[in-house]
mmCIF file of C-alpha atoms in Angstrom:
data_model
loop_
_atom_site.group_PDB
_atom_site.id
_atom_site.type_symbol
_atom_site.label_atom_id
_atom_site.label_comp_id
_atom_site.label_asym_id
_atom_site.label_seq_id
_atom_site.Cartn_x
_atom_site.Cartn_y
_atom_site.Cartn_z
ATOM 1 C CA GLU A 242 0.000 0.000 0.000
ATOM 2 C CA ASN A 243 2.897 2.358 0.596
ATOM 3 C CA MET A 244 4.643 1.575 -2.666
ATOM 4 C CA LYS A 245 3.395 4.567 -4.651
ATOM 5 C CA GLY A 246 6.495 6.515 -5.648
ATOM 6 C CA ASN A 247 8.755 4.139 -3.713
ATOM 7 C CA TRP A 248 9.323 1.159 -6.008
ATOM 8 C CA ASN A 249 12.915 2.085 -6.832
ATOM 9 C CA THR A 250 13.955 2.862 -3.269
ATOM 10 C CA SER A 251 11.961 0.256 -1.311
ATOM 11 C CA VAL A 252 11.800 -2.761 -3.627
ATOM 12 C CA PHE A 253 14.479 -2.585 -6.298
ATOM 13 C CA LYS A 254 16.968 -0.414 -4.413
ATOM 14 C CA ASN A 255 18.169 1.250 -7.610
ATOM 15 C CA LYS A 256 17.157 4.036 -9.985
ATOM 16 C CA ASN A 257 16.557 1.833 -13.027
ATOM 17 C CA PRO A 258 13.465 2.384 -15.201
ATOM 18 C CA ILE A 259 10.256 0.602 -14.195
ATOM 19 C CA ILE A 260 8.434 -1.439 -16.829
ATOM 20 C CA LEU A 261 4.991 -2.959 -16.260
ATOM 21 C CA GLU A 262 3.385 -6.007 -17.823
ATOM 22 C CA LEU A 263 -0.390 -5.639 -17.454
ATOM 23 C CA ALA A 264 -2.711 -8.651 -17.234
ATOM 24 C CA CYS A 265 0.517 -10.623 -16.978
ATOM 25 C CA GLY A 266 -0.867 -14.060 -16.163
ATOM 26 C CA LYS A 267 2.162 -16.158 -15.258
ATOM 27 C CA GLY A 268 4.434 -13.233 -16.118
ATOM 28 C CA GLU A 269 6.093 -14.621 -19.221
ATOM 29 C CA TYR A 270 6.952 -11.168 -20.576
ATOM 30 C CA THR A 271 8.041 -9.884 -17.178
ATOM 31 C CA LEU A 272 10.420 -12.820 -16.721
ATOM 32 C CA ALA A 273 11.791 -12.803 -20.272
ATOM 33 C CA LEU A 274 12.463 -9.063 -20.285
ATOM 34 C CA ALA A 275 13.976 -9.160 -16.783
ATOM 35 C CA LYS A 276 16.466 -11.786 -18.008
ATOM 36 C CA MET A 277 17.310 -9.725 -21.105
ATOM 37 C CA CYS A 278 17.551 -6.363 -19.321
ATOM 38 C CA PRO A 279 19.152 -6.548 -15.859
ATOM 39 C CA ASP A 280 19.446 -2.739 -15.959
ATOM 40 C CA LYS A 281 15.641 -2.311 -15.804
ATOM 41 C CA ASN A 282 13.004 -3.165 -13.192
ATOM 42 C CA PHE A 283 9.930 -5.201 -14.159
ATOM 43 C CA ILE A 284 6.578 -5.537 -12.426
ATOM 44 C CA GLY A 285 3.989 -8.052 -13.594
ATOM 45 C CA ILE A 286 0.431 -7.078 -12.688
ATOM 46 C CA ASP A 287 -2.620 -9.332 -12.623
ATOM 47 C CA ILE A 288 -5.679 -9.887 -10.458
ATOM 48 C CA LYS A 289 -5.336 -13.689 -10.366
ATOM 49 C CA GLY A 290 -3.028 -14.695 -7.524
ATOM 50 C CA ALA A 291 -2.461 -18.293 -8.635
ATOM 51 C CA ARG A 292 -1.057 -17.081 -11.951
ATOM 52 C CA LEU A 293 1.218 -14.559 -10.257
ATOM 53 C CA TRP A 294 2.523 -17.251 -7.932
ATOM 54 C CA HIS A 295 4.007 -19.081 -10.938
ATOM 55 C CA GLY A 296 5.764 -15.919 -12.126
ATOM 56 C CA ALA A 297 7.051 -15.022 -8.675
ATOM 57 C CA LYS A 298 8.313 -18.555 -8.085
ATOM 58 C CA ALA A 299 10.153 -18.490 -11.437
ATOM 59 C CA ALA A 300 11.664 -15.074 -10.656
ATOM 60 C CA ILE A 301 12.994 -16.346 -7.330
ATOM 61 C CA SER A 302 14.320 -19.628 -8.722
ATOM 62 C CA ASN A 303 16.094 -17.757 -11.548
ATOM 63 C CA GLY A 304 17.547 -15.123 -9.206
ATOM 64 C CA LEU A 305 15.769 -12.257 -10.963
ATOM 65 C CA SER A 306 15.907 -9.488 -8.384
ATOM 66 C CA ASN A 307 14.634 -7.046 -11.036
ATOM 67 C CA ALA A 308 11.264 -8.828 -11.426
ATOM 68 C CA VAL A 309 8.368 -8.647 -8.971
ATOM 69 C CA PHE A 310 4.629 -9.249 -9.163
ATOM 70 C CA LEU A 311 1.674 -7.230 -7.905
ATOM 71 C CA ARG A 312 -1.885 -8.465 -7.462
ATOM 72 C CA ILE A 313 -4.219 -5.557 -8.215
ATOM 73 C CA GLN A 314 -6.891 -4.548 -10.678
ATOM 74 C CA ILE A 315 -5.437 -2.440 -13.473
ATOM 75 C CA GLU A 316 -7.923 0.370 -12.855
ATOM 76 C CA CYS A 317 -6.200 0.810 -9.447
ATOM 77 C CA LEU A 318 -2.780 1.398 -11.019
ATOM 78 C CA LEU A 319 -2.548 5.005 -9.814
ATOM 79 C CA ASP A 320 -3.058 3.852 -6.215
ATOM 80 C CA TYR A 321 0.258 1.983 -6.488
ATOM 81 C CA PHE A 322 2.295 4.083 -8.928
ATOM 82 C CA ASP A 323 3.045 7.771 -8.796
ATOM 83 C CA LYS A 324 2.628 10.054 -11.767
ATOM 84 C CA ASN A 325 5.577 9.693 -14.139
ATOM 85 C CA GLU A 326 6.929 6.658 -12.247
ATOM 86 C CA VAL A 327 6.649 4.126 -15.084
ATOM 87 C CA ALA A 328 8.901 4.099 -18.167
ATOM 88 C CA GLU A 329 7.087 1.513 -20.285
ATOM 89 C CA ILE A 330 3.988 -0.710 -20.328
ATOM 90 C CA TRP A 331 3.558 -4.081 -22.054
ATOM 91 C CA ILE A 332 0.103 -5.556 -22.707
ATOM 92 C CA PRO A 333 0.650 -8.932 -24.379
ATOM 93 C CA PHE A 334 -2.524 -10.844 -25.251
ATOM 94 C CA PRO A 335 -5.083 -9.345 -22.878
ATOM 95 C CA ASP A 336 -8.625 -10.663 -22.735
ATOM 96 C CA PRO A 337 -10.283 -8.770 -25.627
ATOM 97 C CA GLN A 338 -13.600 -8.520 -23.717
ATOM 98 C CA LEU A 339 -15.542 -8.998 -26.952
ATOM 99 C CA ARG A 340 -19.081 -8.667 -25.594
ATOM 100 C CA GLU A 341 -20.335 -5.108 -25.969
ATOM 101 C CA ARG A 342 -21.467 -4.950 -22.333
ATOM 102 C CA ARG A 343 -17.852 -5.681 -21.300
ATOM 103 C CA SER A 344 -16.286 -3.049 -23.558
ATOM 104 C CA LYS A 345 -15.523 -0.843 -20.515
ATOM 105 C CA LYS A 346 -13.187 -3.597 -19.296
ATOM 106 C CA ARG A 347 -10.994 -3.495 -22.414
ATOM 107 C CA ILE A 348 -7.640 -2.380 -21.064
ATOM 108 C CA THR A 349 -6.932 -0.258 -24.123
ATOM 109 C CA GLY A 350 -10.110 1.804 -23.722
ATOM 110 C CA SER A 351 -10.251 5.522 -22.909
ATOM 111 C CA ARG A 352 -10.344 5.279 -19.129
ATOM 112 C CA PHE A 353 -7.322 2.963 -19.092
ATOM 113 C CA LEU A 354 -5.425 5.166 -21.548
ATOM 114 C CA ASP A 355 -5.963 8.082 -19.142
ATOM 115 C CA ILE A 356 -4.427 5.991 -16.339
ATOM 116 C CA TYR A 357 -1.426 5.017 -18.469
ATOM 117 C CA ARG A 358 -0.900 8.646 -19.518
ATOM 118 C CA GLN A 359 -0.570 9.647 -15.847
ATOM 119 C CA ALA A 360 1.644 6.744 -14.763
ATOM 120 C CA LEU A 361 4.061 7.001 -17.695
ATOM 121 C CA GLN A 362 7.059 9.286 -17.775
ATOM 122 C CA SER A 363 7.506 11.735 -20.608
ATOM 123 C CA GLY A 364 8.477 9.680 -23.638
ATOM 124 C CA GLY A 365 7.008 6.508 -22.105
ATOM 125 C CA VAL A 366 5.460 3.947 -24.429
ATOM 126 C CA VAL A 367 2.826 1.217 -24.400
ATOM 127 C CA HIS A 368 3.133 -2.040 -26.372
ATOM 128 C CA LEU A 369 0.080 -4.125 -27.287
ATOM 129 C CA LYS A 370 0.249 -7.594 -28.816
ATOM 130 C CA THR A 371 -2.932 -9.442 -29.734
ATOM 131 C CA ASP A 372 -4.300 -11.956 -32.178
ATOM 132 C CA ASN A 373 -7.723 -10.282 -32.001
ATOM 133 C CA ILE A 374 -8.483 -7.898 -34.881
ATOM 134 C CA ASN A 375 -11.466 -6.440 -33.000
ATOM 135 C CA LEU A 376 -9.321 -5.426 -30.016
ATOM 136 C CA TYR A 377 -6.645 -4.103 -32.374
ATOM 137 C CA ASN A 378 -9.172 -1.928 -34.273
ATOM 138 C CA PHE A 379 -10.870 -0.833 -31.039
ATOM 139 C CA THR A 380 -7.483 0.305 -29.725
ATOM 140 C CA LEU A 381 -6.689 2.202 -32.925
ATOM 141 C CA GLN A 382 -10.004 4.051 -32.572
ATOM 142 C CA ALA A 383 -9.387 4.814 -28.895
ATOM 143 C CA LEU A 384 -5.926 6.185 -29.722
ATOM 144 C CA ALA A 385 -7.317 8.339 -32.538
ATOM 145 C CA MET A 386 -10.035 9.760 -30.267
ATOM 146 C CA GLN A 387 -7.384 10.906 -27.790
ATOM 147 C CA ASN A 388 -4.833 11.998 -30.404
ATOM 148 C CA ILE A 389 -2.297 9.524 -29.041
ATOM 149 C CA LYS A 390 0.727 9.060 -31.253
ATOM 150 C CA ILE A 391 1.145 5.629 -32.839
ATOM 151 C CA LEU A 392 4.839 4.809 -33.117
ATOM 152 C CA MET A 393 4.503 1.380 -34.799
ATOM 153 C CA LYS A 394 1.600 -0.722 -35.956
ATOM 154 C CA THR A 395 1.075 -3.909 -37.908
ATOM 155 C CA GLU A 396 -1.597 -6.525 -38.434
ATOM 156 C CA ASN A 397 1.065 -9.170 -39.104
ATOM 157 C CA LEU A 398 3.986 -8.781 -36.699
ATOM 158 C CA TYR A 399 6.081 -11.673 -37.953
ATOM 159 C CA ASN A 400 5.960 -10.321 -41.482
ATOM 160 C CA GLU A 401 7.667 -7.034 -40.494
ATOM 161 C CA ASN A 402 11.277 -5.902 -40.345
ATOM 162 C CA PHE A 403 11.036 -4.063 -37.007
ATOM 163 C CA LEU A 404 10.753 -7.294 -35.015
ATOM 164 C CA ASP A 405 13.345 -7.327 -32.226
ATOM 165 C CA GLU A 406 14.212 -9.598 -29.305
ATOM 166 C CA PHE A 407 11.744 -7.810 -27.004
ATOM 167 C CA VAL A 408 8.749 -7.821 -29.329
ATOM 168 C CA SER A 409 9.463 -11.404 -30.358
ATOM 169 C CA VAL A 410 9.018 -12.825 -26.832
ATOM 170 C CA LYS A 411 6.144 -15.305 -27.139
ATOM 171 C CA THR A 412 3.619 -16.018 -24.409
ATOM 172 C CA THR A 413 1.793 -19.328 -24.125
ATOM 173 C CA TYR A 414 -1.266 -17.721 -25.735
ATOM 174 C CA GLU A 415 0.761 -16.315 -28.603
ATOM 175 C CA LYS A 416 2.280 -19.720 -29.328
ATOM 176 C CA LYS A 417 -1.206 -21.276 -29.410
ATOM 177 C CA PHE A 418 -2.500 -18.578 -31.765
ATOM 178 C CA LEU A 419 0.474 -18.956 -34.087
ATOM 179 C CA GLU A 420 0.006 -22.732 -34.174
ATOM 180 C CA ILE A 421 -3.532 -22.310 -35.507
ATOM 181 C CA GLY A 422 -2.399 -19.797 -38.125
ATOM 182 C CA SER A 423 -3.463 -16.535 -36.481
ATOM 183 C CA THR A 424 -1.576 -13.376 -37.347
ATOM 184 C CA ILE A 425 -0.258 -11.314 -34.466
ATOM 185 C CA LYS A 426 -1.159 -7.642 -34.321
ATOM 186 C CA TYR A 427 1.162 -5.162 -32.636
ATOM 187 C CA LEU A 428 0.852 -1.520 -31.602
ATOM 188 C CA LYS A 429 3.399 0.731 -29.968
ATOM 189 C CA PHE A 430 2.147 4.123 -28.881
ATOM 190 C CA GLY A 431 3.263 6.994 -26.703
ATOM 191 C CA PHE A 432 1.940 10.055 -24.926
ATOM 192 C CA ASN A 433 3.294 13.579 -25.357
#
């Protein structure tokens, strides 16, 4: 509860940038990026404790002191992070919440974008990976409505030349989608 503004001093004990993975499940992105980037701090966020337990256990067994997990609802992000405290946000394969009555729960909707805008530092970016064209198009519309700058976008990630080691990390869901022939959509956007 007292972590807001204190992640670097109280948890990580360094001044490295903080990167979040939202709706992280077992924290596959958090763990992979923490291994690749020991000079950055990673926090996996999900509401399901059993999933987080797997990520936390893996972080401990792999000696990843730059990876931790937090069990909260994403709409409460600003209760745990100060304004401008976060450098980057990853949202790999969130639940697309396809039913219209659940559209307010889509974590790329307007109210969530407002939260990310506050938590992110100047120049901070958000990455979205999904197999779902409806979520991808919904996000594009939400970004356009708020005049949010799109830095990269594609409807077929693995057919592009900007693929790097970070974007190419594959979650369990992504592997399943690729096996059945789905194309992976990717957006990278930032706030001014």
